[in-house]
C-alpha positions as a Markdown table, in Angstrom:
| # | Residue | x | y | z |
|---|---|---|---|---|
| 1 | Unk | -62.7 | 26.2 | -26.7 |
| 2 | Unk | -61.9 | 29.8 | -26.1 |
| 3 | Unk | -59.1 | 31.3 | -28.1 |
| 4 | Unk | -57.3 | 32.4 | -24.9 |
| 5 | Unk | -57.0 | 28.8 | -23.7 |
| 6 | Unk | -54.3 | 28.2 | -26.4 |
| 7 | Unk | -51.9 | 30.5 | -24.5 |
| 8 | Unk | -49.9 | 30.0 | -21.3 |
| 9 | Unk | -49.8 | 32.7 | -18.7 |
| 10 | Unk | -46.1 | 33.3 | -17.5 |
| 11 | Unk | -45.0 | 34.5 | -14.1 |
| 12 | Unk | -44.7 | 38.0 | -15.6 |
| 13 | Unk | -48.3 | 38.0 | -16.6 |
| 14 | Unk | -47.5 | 37.8 | -20.3 |
| 15 | Unk | -49.6 | 35.4 | -22.4 |
| 16 | Unk | -47.2 | 33.2 | -24.5 |
| 17 | Unk | -48.3 | 30.7 | -27.2 |
| 18 | Unk | -46.8 | 27.3 | -26.4 |
| 19 | Unk | -45.1 | 27.2 | -29.7 |
| 20 | Unk | -43.2 | 30.5 | -29.3 |
| 21 | Unk | -39.5 | 30.4 | -28.6 |
| 22 | Unk | -36.5 | 28.4 | -29.9 |
| 23 | Unk | -37.3 | 24.9 | -31.2 |
| 24 | Unk | -34.6 | 22.6 | -29.8 |
| 25 | Unk | -35.9 | 19.0 | -30.6 |
| 26 | Unk | -33.5 | 18.7 | -33.6 |
| 27 | Unk | -30.5 | 19.5 | -31.4 |
| 28 | Unk | -31.7 | 17.3 | -28.6 |
| 29 | Unk | -32.3 | 14.3 | -30.8 |
| 30 | Unk | -29.8 | 14.1 | -33.7 |
| 31 | Unk | -30.4 | 11.3 | -36.2 |
| 32 | Unk | -27.3 | 9.3 | -35.1 |
| 33 | Unk | -25.9 | 10.4 | -31.7 |
| 34 | Unk | -22.6 | 8.9 | -30.7 |
| 35 | Unk | -22.8 | 6.3 | -27.9 |
| 36 | Unk | -21.3 | 7.5 | -24.6 |
| 37 | Unk | -18.9 | 5.0 | -23.0 |
| 38 | Unk | -18.9 | 4.6 | -19.3 |
| 39 | Unk | -15.4 | 5.9 | -18.9 |
| 40 | Unk | -16.6 | 9.4 | -20.0 |
| 41 | Unk | -19.2 | 9.6 | -17.3 |
| 42 | Unk | -16.6 | 11.1 | -14.9 |
| 43 | Unk | -16.4 | 14.1 | -17.2 |
| 44 | Unk | -20.1 | 14.8 | -16.7 |
| 45 | Unk | -21.3 | 17.3 | -14.0 |
| 46 | Unk | -21.9 | 15.6 | -10.7 |
| 47 | Unk | -25.6 | 16.4 | -10.9 |
| 48 | Unk | -25.9 | 14.4 | -14.1 |
| 49 | Unk | -23.9 | 11.5 | -12.7 |
| 50 | Unk | -26.3 | 11.5 | -9.7 |
| 51 | Unk | -29.3 | 11.5 | -12.0 |
| 52 | Unk | -27.9 | 8.5 | -14.0 |
| 53 | Unk | -27.5 | 6.6 | -10.8 |
| 54 | Unk | -31.1 | 7.3 | -9.8 |
| 55 | Unk | -32.2 | 5.8 | -13.1 |
| 56 | Unk | -30.5 | 2.5 | -12.1 |
| 57 | Unk | -32.3 | 2.2 | -8.8 |
| 58 | Unk | -36.0 | 1.4 | -8.6 |
| 59 | Unk | -37.7 | 4.1 | -6.5 |
| 60 | Unk | -40.4 | 1.7 | -5.2 |
| 61 | Unk | -37.7 | -0.7 | -3.9 |
| 62 | Unk | -35.9 | 2.1 | -2.1 |
| 63 | Unk | -39.1 | 3.4 | -0.4 |
| 64 | Unk | -40.1 | -0.2 | 0.5 |
| 65 | Unk | -36.9 | -0.6 | 2.6 |
| 66 | Unk | -36.9 | 2.9 | 4.1 |
| 67 | Unk | -34.3 | 4.5 | 1.8 |
| 68 | Unk | -34.7 | 8.1 | 0.7 |
| 69 | Unk | -34.6 | 8.0 | -3.1 |
| 70 | Unk | -33.1 | 11.5 | -3.2 |
| 71 | Unk | -30.2 | 11.2 | -0.8 |
| 72 | Unk | -30.0 | 7.4 | -0.7 |
| 73 | Unk | -29.9 | 7.4 | 3.1 |
| 74 | Unk | -32.1 | 5.9 | 5.9 |
| 75 | Unk | -33.8 | 7.9 | 8.6 |
| 76 | Unk | -30.7 | 7.9 | 10.7 |
| 77 | Unk | -28.7 | 9.4 | 7.9 |
| 78 | Unk | -26.7 | 6.3 | 6.9 |
| 79 | Unk | -25.7 | 6.2 | 3.3 |
| 80 | Unk | -27.0 | 2.9 | 1.9 |
| 81 | Unk | -25.8 | 3.0 | -1.7 |
| 82 | Unk | -22.2 | 2.1 | -2.7 |
| 83 | Unk | -20.7 | 3.0 | -6.1 |
| 84 | Unk | -17.3 | 1.8 | -7.1 |
| 85 | Unk | -15.7 | 3.0 | -10.3 |
| 86 | Unk | -12.9 | 1.0 | -11.9 |
| 87 | Unk | -9.5 | 2.7 | -11.9 |
| 88 | Unk | -9.7 | 3.3 | -15.6 |
| 89 | Unk | -13.4 | 4.3 | -15.4 |
| 90 | Unk | -14.5 | 1.5 | -17.8 |
| 91 | Unk | -16.5 | -0.3 | -15.1 |
| 92 | Unk | -19.0 | 0.6 | -12.4 |
| 93 | Unk | -20.3 | -1.5 | -9.5 |
| 94 | Unk | -23.5 | -0.5 | -7.7 |
| 95 | Unk | -24.8 | -1.9 | -4.4 |
| 96 | Unk | -27.8 | -0.9 | -2.3 |
| 97 | Unk | -28.3 | -2.3 | 1.2 |
| 98 | Unk | -31.3 | -2.0 | 3.4 |
| 99 | Unk | -29.2 | -1.4 | 6.5 |
| 100 | Unk | -25.6 | -0.3 | 7.1 |
| 101 | Unk | -24.6 | -3.7 | 8.5 |
| 102 | Unk | -26.5 | -5.9 | 6.1 |
| 103 | Unk | -24.5 | -8.9 | 5.0 |
| 104 | Unk | -25.9 | -8.9 | 1.4 |
| 105 | Unk | -27.1 | -6.1 | -0.9 |
| 106 | Unk | -30.7 | -5.7 | -1.8 |
| 107 | Unk | -29.6 | -5.2 | -5.4 |
| 108 | Unk | -26.2 | -5.4 | -7.0 |
| 109 | Unk | -25.1 | -4.6 | -10.5 |
| 110 | Unk | -21.9 | -4.3 | -12.4 |
| 111 | Unk | -21.6 | -2.8 | -15.9 |
| 112 | Unk | -18.6 | -2.3 | -18.1 |
| 113 | Unk | -17.4 | -0.9 | -21.4 |
| 114 | Unk | -16.5 | -3.6 | -24.0 |
| 115 | Unk | -13.7 | -3.3 | -26.5 |
| 116 | Unk | -16.4 | -3.1 | -29.2 |
| 117 | Unk | -18.0 | 0.1 | -28.0 |
| 118 | Unk | -21.0 | -1.4 | -26.3 |
| 119 | Unk | -21.8 | -1.9 | -22.6 |
| 120 | Unk | -21.9 | -5.3 | -20.8 |
| 121 | Unk | -23.9 | -6.3 | -17.8 |
| 122 | Unk | -21.2 | -8.2 | -15.9 |
| 123 | Unk | -23.3 | -9.0 | -12.8 |
| 124 | Unk | -26.9 | -8.4 | -11.6 |
| 125 | Unk | -28.6 | -9.9 | -8.6 |
| 126 | Unk | -31.1 | -9.2 | -5.8 |
| 127 | Unk | -31.5 | -10.6 | -2.3 |
| 128 | Unk | -34.6 | -10.7 | -0.1 |
| 129 | Unk | -33.1 | -9.7 | 3.3 |
| 130 | Unk | -36.1 | -11.4 | 5.1 |
| 131 | Unk | -35.3 | -14.8 | 3.5 |
| 132 | Unk | -33.1 | -17.5 | 5.0 |
| 133 | Unk | -29.4 | -17.3 | 4.0 |
| 134 | Unk | -27.4 | -20.2 | 2.7 |
| 135 | Unk | -23.6 | -19.7 | 2.8 |
| 136 | Unk | -22.8 | -21.2 | -0.7 |
| 137 | Unk | -20.4 | -18.2 | -1.1 |
| 138 | Unk | -17.9 | -19.6 | 1.4 |
| 139 | Unk | -16.6 | -23.1 | 2.0 |
| 140 | Unk | -16.6 | -25.0 | 5.4 |
| 141 | Unk | -13.4 | -23.2 | 6.3 |
| 142 | Unk | -14.8 | -19.8 | 5.6 |
| 143 | Unk | -12.8 | -19.3 | 2.3 |
| 144 | Unk | -14.7 | -17.7 | -0.6 |
| 145 | Unk | -16.0 | -20.1 | -3.2 |
| 146 | Unk | -16.8 | -17.4 | -5.7 |
| 147 | Unk | -20.3 | -18.7 | -5.8 |
| 148 | Unk | -19.2 | -22.3 | -6.4 |
| 149 | Unk | -17.0 | -21.5 | -9.5 |
| 150 | Unk | -13.7 | -22.2 | -7.7 |
| 151 | Unk | -14.6 | -24.4 | -4.7 |
| 152 | Unk | -17.9 | -25.5 | -3.3 |
| 153 | Unk | -19.8 | -25.8 | 0.0 |
| 154 | Unk | -21.8 | -28.9 | -0.9 |
| 155 | Unk | -23.7 | -29.0 | 2.4 |
| 156 | Unk | -24.9 | -25.4 | 1.9 |
| 157 | Unk | -25.7 | -26.0 | -1.8 |
| 158 | Unk | -27.9 | -29.0 | -0.9 |
| 159 | Unk | -29.9 | -26.9 | 1.6 |
| 160 | Unk | -30.1 | -24.0 | -0.9 |
| 161 | Unk | -31.4 | -26.3 | -3.6 |
| 162 | Unk | -34.0 | -27.8 | -1.2 |
| 163 | Unk | -35.2 | -24.3 | -0.4 |
| 164 | Unk | -35.8 | -23.5 | -4.1 |
| 165 | Unk | -32.7 | -21.5 | -4.9 |
| 166 | Unk | -30.5 | -21.8 | -8.0 |
| 167 | Unk | -26.7 | -22.2 | -8.1 |
| 168 | Unk | -24.9 | -19.1 | -6.8 |
| 169 | Unk | -27.9 | -17.8 | -4.8 |
| 170 | Unk | -27.3 | -17.2 | -1.1 |
| 171 | Unk | -30.9 | -15.9 | -0.6 |
| 172 | Unk | -34.2 | -15.9 | -2.4 |
| 173 | Unk | -34.3 | -13.0 | -4.9 |
| 174 | Unk | -36.7 | -10.0 | -4.9 |
| 175 | Unk | -38.2 | -11.1 | -8.3 |
| 176 | Unk | -37.4 | -7.9 | -10.0 |
| 177 | Unk | -34.9 | -8.9 | -12.7 |
| 178 | Unk | -37.2 | -7.5 | -15.4 |
| 179 | Unk | -37.6 | -4.2 | -13.6 |
| 180 | Unk | -33.8 | -3.9 | -13.2 |
| 181 | Unk | -33.3 | -4.6 | -16.9 |
| 182 | Unk | -35.9 | -2.0 | -17.7 |
| 183 | Unk | -34.0 | 0.5 | -15.7 |
| 184 | Unk | -30.8 | -0.6 | -17.4 |
| 185 | Unk | -32.3 | 0.1 | -20.8 |
| 186 | Unk | -33.4 | 3.6 | -19.8 |
| 187 | Unk | -29.9 | 4.3 | -18.7 |
| 188 | Unk | -28.5 | 3.0 | -22.0 |
| 189 | Unk | -30.9 | 5.1 | -23.9 |
| 190 | Unk | -29.7 | 8.1 | -22.0 |
| 191 | Unk | -26.1 | 7.1 | -23.1 |
| 192 | Unk | -27.2 | 6.6 | -26.8 |
| 193 | Unk | -26.7 | 2.9 | -26.8 |
| 194 | Unk | -29.1 | 0.8 | -28.8 |
| 195 | Unk | -28.0 | -2.6 | -27.4 |
| 196 | Unk | -26.1 | -4.2 | -24.6 |
| 197 | Unk | -24.5 | -7.6 | -24.0 |
| 198 | Unk | -24.3 | -10.0 | -21.1 |
| 199 | Unk | -22.4 | -13.2 | -20.2 |
| 200 | Unk | -24.7 | -15.5 | -18.1 |
| 201 | Unk | -22.7 | -17.2 | -15.4 |
| 202 | Unk | -25.0 | -20.2 | -15.2 |
| 203 | Unk | -27.6 | -22.1 | -17.3 |
| 204 | Unk | -30.6 | -20.7 | -15.4 |
| 205 | Unk | -29.2 | -17.1 | -15.9 |
| 206 | Unk | -29.1 | -17.7 | -19.7 |
| 207 | Unk | -32.8 | -18.8 | -19.7 |
| 208 | Unk | -33.8 | -15.8 | -17.6 |
| 209 | Unk | -32.0 | -13.5 | -20.1 |
| 210 | Unk | -33.8 | -15.3 | -22.9 |
| 211 | Unk | -37.2 | -14.7 | -21.3 |
| 212 | Unk | -36.4 | -11.0 | -21.0 |
| 213 | Unk | -35.7 | -10.6 | -24.7 |
| 214 | Unk | -32.0 | -11.5 | -25.2 |
| 215 | Unk | -30.6 | -13.4 | -28.1 |
| 216 | Unk | -27.2 | -15.1 | -28.5 |
| 217 | Unk | -23.9 | -13.8 | -29.8 |
| 218 | Unk | -22.4 | -17.2 | -28.9 |
| 219 | Unk | -23.7 | -20.4 | -27.4 |
| 220 | Unk | -27.2 | -20.8 | -28.8 |
| 221 | Unk | -26.4 | -24.1 | -30.5 |
| 222 | Unk | -25.0 | -25.3 | -27.2 |
| 223 | Unk | -28.1 | -24.3 | -25.3 |
| 224 | Unk | -30.3 | -26.1 | -27.8 |
| 225 | Unk | -28.1 | -29.2 | -27.6 |
| 226 | Unk | -28.5 | -29.1 | -23.8 |
| 227 | Unk | -32.2 | -29.1 | -24.1 |
| 228 | Unk | -32.2 | -32.0 | -26.5 |
| 229 | Unk | -29.9 | -34.1 | -24.4 |
| 230 | Unk | -31.9 | -33.5 | -21.2 |
| 231 | Unk | -34.9 | -35.3 | -22.9 |
| 232 | Unk | -35.5 | -38.9 | -21.9 |
| 233 | Unk | -32.9 | -41.0 | -23.7 |
| 234 | Unk | -30.5 | -38.1 | -24.2 |
| 235 | Unk | -26.9 | -38.1 | -23.0 |
| 236 | Unk | -27.5 | -35.6 | -20.1 |
| 237 | Unk | -30.7 | -37.4 | -19.0 |
| 238 | Unk | -28.8 | -40.7 | -18.7 |
| 239 | Unk | -26.2 | -39.0 | -16.5 |
| 240 | Unk | -28.9 | -38.0 | -14.0 |
| 241 | Unk | -28.3 | -41.3 | -12.2 |
| 242 | Unk | -28.7 | -40.2 | -8.6 |
| 243 | Unk | -25.0 | -40.4 | -8.0 |
| 244 | Unk | -25.1 | -37.0 | -6.3 |
| 245 | Unk | -28.0 | -35.0 | -4.8 |
| 246 | Unk | -27.7 | -32.7 | -7.9 |
| 247 | Unk | -28.2 | -35.6 | -10.4 |
| 248 | Unk | -31.7 | -36.9 | -9.9 |
| 249 | Unk | -33.8 | -37.8 | -13.0 |
| 250 | Unk | -36.5 | -35.2 | -12.3 |
| 251 | Unk | -34.0 | -32.4 | -12.6 |
| 252 | Unk | -34.1 | -32.7 | -16.3 |
| 253 | Unk | -37.5 | -31.1 | -16.5 |
| 254 | Unk | -36.9 | -27.8 | -14.7 |
| 255 | Unk | -34.7 | -24.8 | -15.3 |
| 256 | Unk | -33.3 | -24.9 | -11.8 |
| 257 | Unk | -32.8 | -28.6 | -11.8 |
| 258 | Unk | -30.8 | -28.5 | -15.0 |
| 259 | Unk | -28.7 | -25.6 | -13.7 |
| 260 | Unk | -27.8 | -27.5 | -10.5 |
| 261 | Unk | -26.8 | -30.6 | -12.6 |
| 262 | Unk | -24.7 | -28.5 | -14.9 |
| 263 | Unk | -23.2 | -26.7 | -11.8 |
| 264 | Unk | -22.3 | -30.3 | -10.5 |
| 265 | Unk | -20.3 | -30.9 | -13.7 |
| 266 | Unk | -22.7 | -33.0 | -15.8 |
| 267 | Unk | -21.4 | -31.5 | -19.0 |
| 268 | Unk | -18.1 | -32.6 | -20.6 |
| 269 | Unk | -16.7 | -29.1 | -20.0 |
| 270 | Unk | -17.2 | -26.2 | -17.6 |
| 271 | Unk | -20.0 | -23.8 | -18.2 |
| 272 | Unk | -18.6 | -21.2 | -20.5 |
| 273 | Unk | -18.6 | -19.5 | -24.0 |
| 274 | Unk | -22.2 | -18.2 | -23.7 |
| 275 | Unk | -22.6 | -14.5 | -24.7 |
| 276 | Unk | -25.9 | -12.7 | -25.2 |
| 277 | Unk | -27.2 | -9.5 | -26.6 |
| 278 | Unk | -30.3 | -7.4 | -26.1 |
| 279 | Unk | -31.6 | -4.6 | -28.3 |
| 280 | Unk | -33.3 | -2.1 | -26.0 |
| 281 | Unk | -37.1 | -2.2 | -26.2 |
| 282 | Unk | -37.1 | -5.4 | -28.3 |
| 283 | Unk | -37.8 | -9.1 | -27.5 |
| 284 | Unk | -35.7 | -11.4 | -29.7 |
| 285 | Unk | -38.1 | -14.3 | -29.0 |
| 286 | Unk | -35.4 | -16.9 | -28.4 |
| 287 | Unk | -36.5 | -19.9 | -26.3 |
| 288 | Unk | -34.1 | -22.8 | -26.0 |
| 289 | Unk | -36.2 | -24.6 | -23.3 |
| 290 | Unk | -39.8 | -24.3 | -24.5 |
| 291 | Unk | -42.3 | -24.7 | -21.7 |
| 292 | Unk | -39.5 | -25.0 | -19.1 |
| 293 | Unk | -40.7 | -24.4 | -15.5 |
| 294 | Unk | -38.5 | -22.9 | -12.9 |
């Protein structure tokens, strides 16, 4: 290799060795940088806030649905991203729609500061706009069910279950949970966070989190008990007596079936007290339903 190839020609025509100039790596990457909480993002320059938002949104998804990844608008100039910051700045809610009048977002995520200095994934979902919609989010009178946690639309839930959906889903998802969590981890790395937490709102959500590397802060023993009691002869298996469409014996053997049965109240108590944690870039290897199929 010629000696001159070790040099870079600048715009002024001066040949500069690549190692010349101020070395800044030590200042860019201190040994223990302080985590940046969400409520401080508003103090950042708008260009940096915009860049952090772009990290959250998969570029290929935007392009697939005709959304410009730079200005987040369609060809007609309609803004298709929505960002809501909580009044105190400790929470952010993101939505992206494929059309201005779309009923459901393509992707939706809410993150929040925790009292312990970490960041929590409060909500994450995706919807395939080309898939059939099942109105499990409203009852037969049009009142919100809060995805079946307050009231239920049984007829819509039965149809959703038959179509392969899990509790709380109004449409088939885009099968991009792992990609969204990868984006989330990149954002957290930018904010100097080594881990984040989540509170799964259903049994199937906890299993999905497990399979993307999460472990438990609370609830692992309960999850393992659920798996044991859904085995033939177990307490939960015996309750799959066909008394409702959500309590058929075969539901013991799938993630989705178990989740519907739990949603239907098969446990002695409501679904609660499950909290999970993920260290960025690491898989905890937890599996409370070994071999479980969707």
